[in-house]
Structures are given as C-alpha cells and as structure tokens.
Tab-separated table of C-alpha atoms and ligand atoms in Angstrom:
chain	number	residue	atom	x	y	z
P	1	UNK	CA	-95.701	-7.132	9.846
P	2	UNK	CA	-93.160	-7.495	6.883
P	3	UNK	CA	-89.579	-7.685	6.114
P	4	UNK	CA	-89.476	-3.697	7.334
P	5	UNK	CA	-90.564	-4.504	10.622
P	6	UNK	CA	-89.314	-8.158	11.443
P	7	UNK	CA	-86.465	-8.374	13.674
P	8	UNK	CA	-83.008	-9.273	11.836
P	9	UNK	CA	-81.163	-11.750	13.604
P	10	UNK	CA	-77.434	-12.482	12.680
P	11	UNK	CA	-76.251	-15.383	14.737
P	12	UNK	CA	-72.905	-16.962	14.697
P	13	UNK	CA	-72.527	-20.955	15.568
P	14	UNK	CA	-69.266	-21.308	16.630
P	15	UNK	CA	-69.702	-25.015	16.383
P	16	UNK	CA	-66.856	-27.251	18.356
P	17	UNK	CA	-64.462	-24.190	17.970
P	18	UNK	CA	-62.844	-22.012	20.540
P	19	UNK	CA	-61.694	-22.985	24.039
P	20	UNK	CA	-62.835	-20.595	26.794
P	21	UNK	CA	-59.649	-18.277	26.500
P	22	UNK	CA	-59.957	-18.296	22.750
P	23	UNK	CA	-63.948	-17.497	23.006
P	24	UNK	CA	-62.854	-14.470	25.174
P	25	UNK	CA	-60.557	-13.338	22.721
P	26	UNK	CA	-62.931	-13.492	20.029
P	27	UNK	CA	-65.756	-11.599	21.772
P	28	UNK	CA	-63.373	-9.055	23.097
P	29	UNK	CA	-62.442	-8.039	19.330
P	30	UNK	CA	-66.069	-8.554	18.317
P	31	UNK	CA	-67.630	-6.101	21.034
P	32	UNK	CA	-66.004	-2.808	20.159
P	33	UNK	CA	-66.466	-3.713	16.201
P	34	UNK	CA	-70.172	-4.089	16.915
P	35	UNK	CA	-71.122	-1.031	19.324
P	36	UNK	CA	-73.909	1.074	18.306
P	37	UNK	CA	-74.859	-1.318	15.328
P	38	UNK	CA	-78.619	-1.554	16.316
P	39	UNK	CA	-79.854	-2.635	12.924
P	40	UNK	CA	-80.029	-6.040	13.851
P	41	UNK	CA	-79.717	-8.517	16.920
P	42	UNK	CA	-76.352	-9.870	17.069
P	43	UNK	CA	-75.988	-13.420	18.966
P	44	UNK	CA	-72.895	-15.990	19.212
P	45	UNK	CA	-73.781	-19.603	19.846
P	46	UNK	CA	-70.907	-20.872	21.602
P	47	UNK	CA	-69.764	-24.378	23.188
P	48	UNK	CA	-71.365	-25.089	26.503
P	49	UNK	CA	-67.985	-24.570	28.528
P	50	UNK	CA	-67.566	-21.201	27.180
P	51	UNK	CA	-70.968	-19.551	28.083
P	52	UNK	CA	-69.618	-18.220	31.589
P	53	UNK	CA	-66.897	-16.401	29.919
P	54	UNK	CA	-68.804	-15.073	26.990
P	55	UNK	CA	-71.854	-14.213	28.991
P	56	UNK	CA	-69.700	-12.102	31.448
P	57	UNK	CA	-68.081	-10.301	28.610
P	58	UNK	CA	-71.179	-9.555	26.722
P	59	UNK	CA	-73.106	-8.232	29.587
P	60	UNK	CA	-74.319	-4.928	28.794
P	61	UNK	CA	-73.319	-4.903	25.300
P	62	UNK	CA	-75.402	-5.796	21.997
P	63	UNK	CA	-74.045	-8.994	21.940
P	64	UNK	CA	-76.453	-11.986	23.091
P	65	UNK	CA	-75.456	-15.387	23.857
P	66	UNK	CA	-76.808	-18.513	22.532
P	67	UNK	CA	-75.933	-22.212	23.115
P	68	UNK	CA	-76.040	-25.062	20.343
P	69	UNK	CA	-78.479	-27.772	21.937
P	70	UNK	CA	-80.465	-28.312	24.843
P	71	UNK	CA	-81.737	-31.560	26.499
P	72	UNK	CA	-85.698	-31.627	26.518
P	73	UNK	CA	-85.909	-33.216	30.055
P	74	UNK	CA	-86.072	-30.698	32.967
P	75	UNK	CA	-83.395	-32.425	34.903
P	76	UNK	CA	-82.682	-36.276	36.018
P	77	UNK	CA	-80.564	-38.892	35.099
P	78	UNK	CA	-79.348	-38.058	31.792
P	79	UNK	CA	-75.506	-38.177	32.007
P	80	UNK	CA	-73.718	-35.544	30.040
P	81	UNK	CA	-76.862	-33.425	29.237
P	82	UNK	CA	-77.401	-29.907	29.858
P	83	UNK	CA	-81.054	-28.237	30.575
P	84	UNK	CA	-82.878	-25.416	29.447
P	85	UNK	CA	-83.098	-24.104	32.976
P	86	UNK	CA	-79.328	-24.498	33.418
P	87	UNK	CA	-78.768	-22.267	30.378
P	88	UNK	CA	-81.121	-19.798	31.249
P	89	UNK	CA	-79.524	-19.393	34.773
P	90	UNK	CA	-76.081	-18.998	33.097
P	91	UNK	CA	-77.148	-15.991	31.150
P	92	UNK	CA	-78.113	-17.644	27.654
P	93	UNK	CA	-81.022	-16.425	25.833
P	94	UNK	CA	-80.924	-18.123	22.554
P	95	UNK	CA	-80.321	-22.103	21.524
P	96	UNK	CA	-79.867	-23.864	18.190
P	97	UNK	CA	-82.040	-26.599	17.820
P	98	UNK	CA	-82.074	-29.244	15.245
P	99	UNK	CA	-78.920	-28.413	13.398
P	100	UNK	CA	-78.165	-30.807	10.618
P	101	UNK	CA	-74.927	-31.423	12.360
P	102	UNK	CA	-76.665	-32.924	15.244
P	103	UNK	CA	-79.332	-34.796	12.948
P	104	UNK	CA	-76.431	-36.349	10.911
P	105	UNK	CA	-74.209	-37.317	13.797
P	106	UNK	CA	-75.937	-37.456	16.854
P	107	UNK	CA	-79.281	-39.150	16.049
P	108	UNK	CA	-81.415	-35.796	16.158
P	109	UNK	CA	-84.980	-36.502	14.821
P	110	UNK	CA	-87.760	-34.170	13.945
P	111	UNK	CA	-89.399	-35.526	17.123
P	112	UNK	CA	-86.728	-34.813	19.499
P	113	UNK	CA	-86.266	-31.378	17.676
P	114	UNK	CA	-90.015	-30.928	19.002
P	115	UNK	CA	-89.233	-31.667	22.502
P	116	UNK	CA	-86.228	-29.678	22.514
P	117	UNK	CA	-88.066	-26.611	21.101
P	118	UNK	CA	-90.843	-26.980	23.713
P	119	UNK	CA	-88.564	-27.310	26.585
P	120	UNK	CA	-86.342	-24.045	25.165
P	121	UNK	CA	-89.666	-21.974	24.775
P	122	UNK	CA	-90.796	-23.320	28.260
P	123	UNK	CA	-87.765	-22.013	29.959
P	124	UNK	CA	-88.163	-18.717	28.064
P	125	UNK	CA	-85.230	-19.244	25.874
P	126	UNK	CA	-85.237	-18.336	22.150
P	127	UNK	CA	-84.701	-21.441	19.841
P	128	UNK	CA	-83.011	-21.387	16.519
P	129	UNK	CA	-84.841	-24.094	14.921
P	130	UNK	CA	-82.693	-25.311	11.952
P	131	UNK	CA	-84.099	-26.892	8.815
P	132	UNK	CA	-82.972	-27.901	5.348
P	133	UNK	CA	-82.717	-30.338	2.670
P	134	UNK	CA	-79.826	-32.928	1.845
P	135	UNK	CA	-78.352	-32.321	-1.639
P	136	UNK	CA	-79.872	-35.767	-2.753
P	137	UNK	CA	-83.331	-34.274	-1.674
P	138	UNK	CA	-82.652	-31.108	-3.559
P	139	UNK	CA	-81.673	-32.957	-6.797
P	140	UNK	CA	-84.949	-35.331	-6.332
P	141	UNK	CA	-87.201	-31.956	-6.260
P	142	UNK	CA	-88.491	-32.678	-2.854
P	143	UNK	CA	-86.945	-29.772	-0.825
P	144	UNK	CA	-90.276	-27.979	-0.340
P	145	UNK	CA	-91.593	-31.413	1.225
P	146	UNK	CA	-88.665	-31.963	3.583
P	147	UNK	CA	-88.425	-28.497	5.022
P	148	UNK	CA	-92.252	-28.535	5.402
P	149	UNK	CA	-92.420	-31.451	7.369
P	150	UNK	CA	-89.363	-30.596	9.507
P	151	UNK	CA	-91.054	-27.323	10.221
P	152	UNK	CA	-94.313	-28.906	10.956
P	153	UNK	CA	-93.099	-31.543	13.273
P	154	UNK	CA	-90.863	-29.355	15.001
P	155	UNK	CA	-93.836	-26.872	15.771
P	156	UNK	CA	-96.221	-29.756	16.855
P	157	UNK	CA	-98.127	-28.748	20.161
P	158	UNK	CA	-96.528	-24.850	19.861
P	159	UNK	CA	-99.121	-22.413	20.561
P	160	UNK	CA	-99.303	-19.322	18.202
P	161	UNK	CA	-97.735	-16.764	20.975
P	162	UNK	CA	-94.832	-19.196	21.537
P	163	UNK	CA	-94.501	-19.625	17.578
P	164	UNK	CA	-93.922	-15.973	17.423
P	165	UNK	CA	-90.794	-16.457	19.430
P	166	UNK	CA	-89.229	-19.185	17.334
P	167	UNK	CA	-86.401	-18.226	14.656
P	168	UNK	CA	-86.228	-20.324	11.916
P	169	UNK	CA	-82.918	-20.841	10.246
P	170	UNK	CA	-83.036	-22.478	6.608
P	171	UNK	CA	-79.731	-24.073	6.280
P	172	UNK	CA	-79.468	-26.473	3.072
P	173	UNK	CA	-77.199	-29.250	4.235
P	174	UNK	CA	-75.071	-28.911	0.894
P	175	UNK	CA	-74.142	-25.334	1.605
P	176	UNK	CA	-72.886	-25.787	5.073
P	177	UNK	CA	-68.938	-25.287	5.164
P	178	UNK	CA	-68.666	-26.126	1.306
P	179	UNK	CA	-68.102	-22.717	0.226
P	180	UNK	CA	-71.112	-23.430	-1.888
P	181	UNK	CA	-74.006	-20.985	-1.364
P	182	UNK	CA	-77.471	-21.201	-1.930
P	183	UNK	CA	-78.075	-18.544	-4.513
P	184	UNK	CA	-80.475	-15.288	-3.171
P	185	UNK	CA	-83.389	-16.845	-5.245
P	186	UNK	CA	-83.135	-20.026	-3.921
P	187	UNK	CA	-82.825	-18.917	-0.120
P	188	UNK	CA	-85.622	-16.566	-0.715
P	189	UNK	CA	-87.716	-19.376	-2.122
P	190	UNK	CA	-87.519	-21.791	0.580
P	191	UNK	CA	-87.661	-19.249	3.294
P	192	UNK	CA	-90.866	-18.284	1.601
P	193	UNK	CA	-92.097	-21.754	1.692
P	194	UNK	CA	-91.227	-21.837	5.237
P	195	UNK	CA	-93.414	-18.795	5.764
P	196	UNK	CA	-96.304	-20.332	3.828
P	197	UNK	CA	-96.237	-23.582	6.148
P	198	UNK	CA	-96.216	-20.759	9.491
P	199	UNK	CA	-99.151	-19.093	7.584
P	200	UNK	CA	-101.073	-22.748	7.325
P	201	UNK	CA	-100.432	-23.265	10.838
P	202	UNK	CA	-100.598	-20.054	12.649
P	203	UNK	CA	-102.184	-17.568	10.087
P	204	UNK	CA	-100.667	-14.884	8.102
P	205	UNK	CA	-100.033	-12.482	10.964
P	206	UNK	CA	-97.870	-15.079	12.852
P	207	UNK	CA	-96.171	-16.069	9.555
P	208	UNK	CA	-94.967	-12.314	8.758
P	209	UNK	CA	-93.759	-11.735	12.127
P	210	UNK	CA	-91.339	-14.823	12.381
P	211	UNK	CA	-87.613	-14.242	11.730
P	212	UNK	CA	-86.258	-16.446	9.224
P	213	UNK	CA	-82.732	-16.757	8.674
P	214	UNK	CA	-80.586	-18.501	6.003
P	215	UNK	CA	-77.212	-20.213	6.887
P	216	UNK	CA	-74.750	-22.226	4.795
P	217	UNK	CA	-71.573	-20.397	3.683
P	218	UNK	CA	-72.944	-17.124	4.373
P	219	UNK	CA	-69.853	-14.562	4.419
P	220	UNK	CA	-69.084	-10.968	3.816
P	221	UNK	CA	-69.067	-11.187	0.253
P	222	UNK	CA	-72.479	-12.739	-0.190
P	223	UNK	CA	-74.065	-11.487	2.771
P	224	UNK	CA	-75.783	-8.412	1.451
P	225	UNK	CA	-77.433	-9.961	-1.364
P	226	UNK	CA	-78.829	-12.998	0.729
P	227	UNK	CA	-80.117	-10.361	3.360
P	228	UNK	CA	-81.746	-8.274	0.833
P	229	UNK	CA	-84.177	-10.889	0.097
P	230	UNK	CA	-87.606	-10.441	1.119
P	231	UNK	CA	-88.170	-13.677	3.198
P	232	UNK	CA	-84.490	-13.840	4.553
P	233	UNK	CA	-84.571	-11.983	7.923
P	234	UNK	CA	-80.965	-12.659	9.053
P	235	UNK	CA	-78.311	-15.273	8.798
P	236	UNK	CA	-76.850	-18.370	10.906
P	237	UNK	CA	-73.169	-17.990	10.259
P	238	UNK	CA	-70.666	-20.923	10.845
P	239	UNK	CA	-66.903	-20.375	9.662
P	240	UNK	CA	-67.152	-16.562	9.013
P	241	UNK	CA	-68.541	-16.293	12.643
P	242	UNK	CA	-64.939	-17.491	13.920
P	243	UNK	CA	-63.246	-13.869	12.685
P	244	UNK	CA	-64.090	-10.836	14.320
P	245	UNK	CA	-63.677	-8.842	11.084
P	246	UNK	CA	-65.729	-11.331	8.850
P	247	UNK	CA	-68.676	-11.432	11.159
P	248	UNK	CA	-68.725	-7.871	11.725
P	249	UNK	CA	-68.976	-7.138	8.040
P	250	UNK	CA	-71.915	-9.466	7.820
P	251	UNK	CA	-73.476	-7.641	10.615
P	252	UNK	CA	-72.974	-4.271	8.833
P	253	UNK	CA	-74.351	-5.696	5.675
P	254	UNK	CA	-77.508	-6.240	7.916
P	255	UNK	CA	-77.902	-2.759	9.028
U	301	LIG	P1	-71.145	-22.252	7.248
U	301	LIG	O1	-71.270	-20.994	7.807
U	301	LIG	O2	-69.305	-22.639	8.062
U	301	LIG	O3	-71.148	-23.075	6.230
U	301	LIG	O4	-71.978	-22.968	8.558
U	301	LIG	C1	-73.282	-22.765	8.462
U	301	LIG	C2	-73.712	-23.609	9.547
U	301	LIG	O5	-74.009	-24.522	9.837
U	301	LIG	C3	-74.374	-22.634	10.723
U	301	LIG	O6	-75.309	-23.133	11.583
C-alpha cells in the first residue's frame, strides 16, 4: 500500500457547535454538494445530541457519522458518559479519541486514550486518534518524541489487524483554531514520523496501510497542498467544517 491506495478521509469535527436543528440544516446543505464525490471518505463528527438527526439525514449518502468522544467502560455507574455500544447502535461509525481539547480541558491522558481506543475498536467503531505537540514542545525540538509517545501509548495492546482500522490525526496544538497552519513540509514530516512509529510497532505493510490525517486550520485555500503530501491522507477539520461550502471545497481538494 502507498498513498495511491490508502483511503483518504476528510472528517469534520464540529466540536461544541450546532444544535440538532442547526445540524440538520448543515447536513442538508452538505449532502447534495458531495453527491458522487467518491475520491475520499466523508465524515462529520457531531455532538452526541445531534447523532440521531444526522444519522437519519445521512443514511444512504456518502456522508458518514462520527462522535467526538467515547467512554472506555461498557456500561455502569459513569454518570454523564456514553459507551461505544451506545454509539454503534445509534449508527455512528467513527469516533474522535484524544483530541487536544480533551487532553487540555478534560484531563485526558495517553492512558485513557488507550482505553478508549480499545473500547472503540472492540465495538466495531473506527477511531480517529488525535496526537500533536504543543508550541512549547515544538520550540524545544521534541515534536518527534511527543507524537511518538502519544502514538505508542495509544496503541498499547492493539493487535496489528486492529491497528489497520485506526485513523491517526496529526494535529499540532498550535495550529488548532489559530489560523496558523503547519506548512505542508511540517505536516508531511510529522505524519511520516507517525508512520515510522507504526512501522516499528507493526511492520511496514501496516504502516503503509494506515490513514494519517492532518488537522489544524485546514481550509479551502491550503487543503490541496497539504493533502498532496505523501504521508498526509486526509484532514480533520474544525472551523471550516461548519460551513457546507468550505467543507465541500476541502472534499474537492481530496478528489
Ligand atoms: P480547526 O480546523 O478549527 O483549526 O480545528 C482543527 C481541529 O481541532 C479538528 O479536530
């Protein structure tokens, strides 16, 4: 496998935006705009409460639905949490795990990311595992160490055949919501470092088969260049996924 055969995935992360009625409006604009665009997989990762409406609207269309987090226990006394089997039964296919905002604001650690990843895989969900360095870490020259450790711990105990089902999103924290995008060279370099970690853990075939996205201020004006990089197989898009025309333009860049 190589870039030509790897599955490109363009995923929107809506974060804490869109009420159910707003969500419905956005997907009803998106669906006609992306009809027939088979060159990549199209995913929208929506707030939990939007899932039923978006799953119903997207049924039978190229748009797939993801969640933004999942708890690692199967069920029980975990007030406020949502399990992988709940998501699965609602028609969710993807789930974002370990987003930097969850690491920063909600106490997410590499260890809990690992637990969530395994729970998602066991339930048949496709995890979108987020890794990425802080600006201070980049300035200290430890980007490779940071993303390598995040990737390795997240994948502890994950079998090779399951590792192939994981999507990894490289999201440098300093590029998220800041308008400051990593250069295409920086994105390709770190996605390549992640691929080398996968090769160490699982061998070259698996490493070459895994979809690795870039995320962080991806928009219509920079998407084509980022997506053209050898190690960049798609995007995880925040702000620009909230406007159907912008998200569609990024999907066009991935065709
Ligand atoms: P922005 O595209 O708004 O920078 O967000 C990126 C992101 O965090 C996607 O998960």
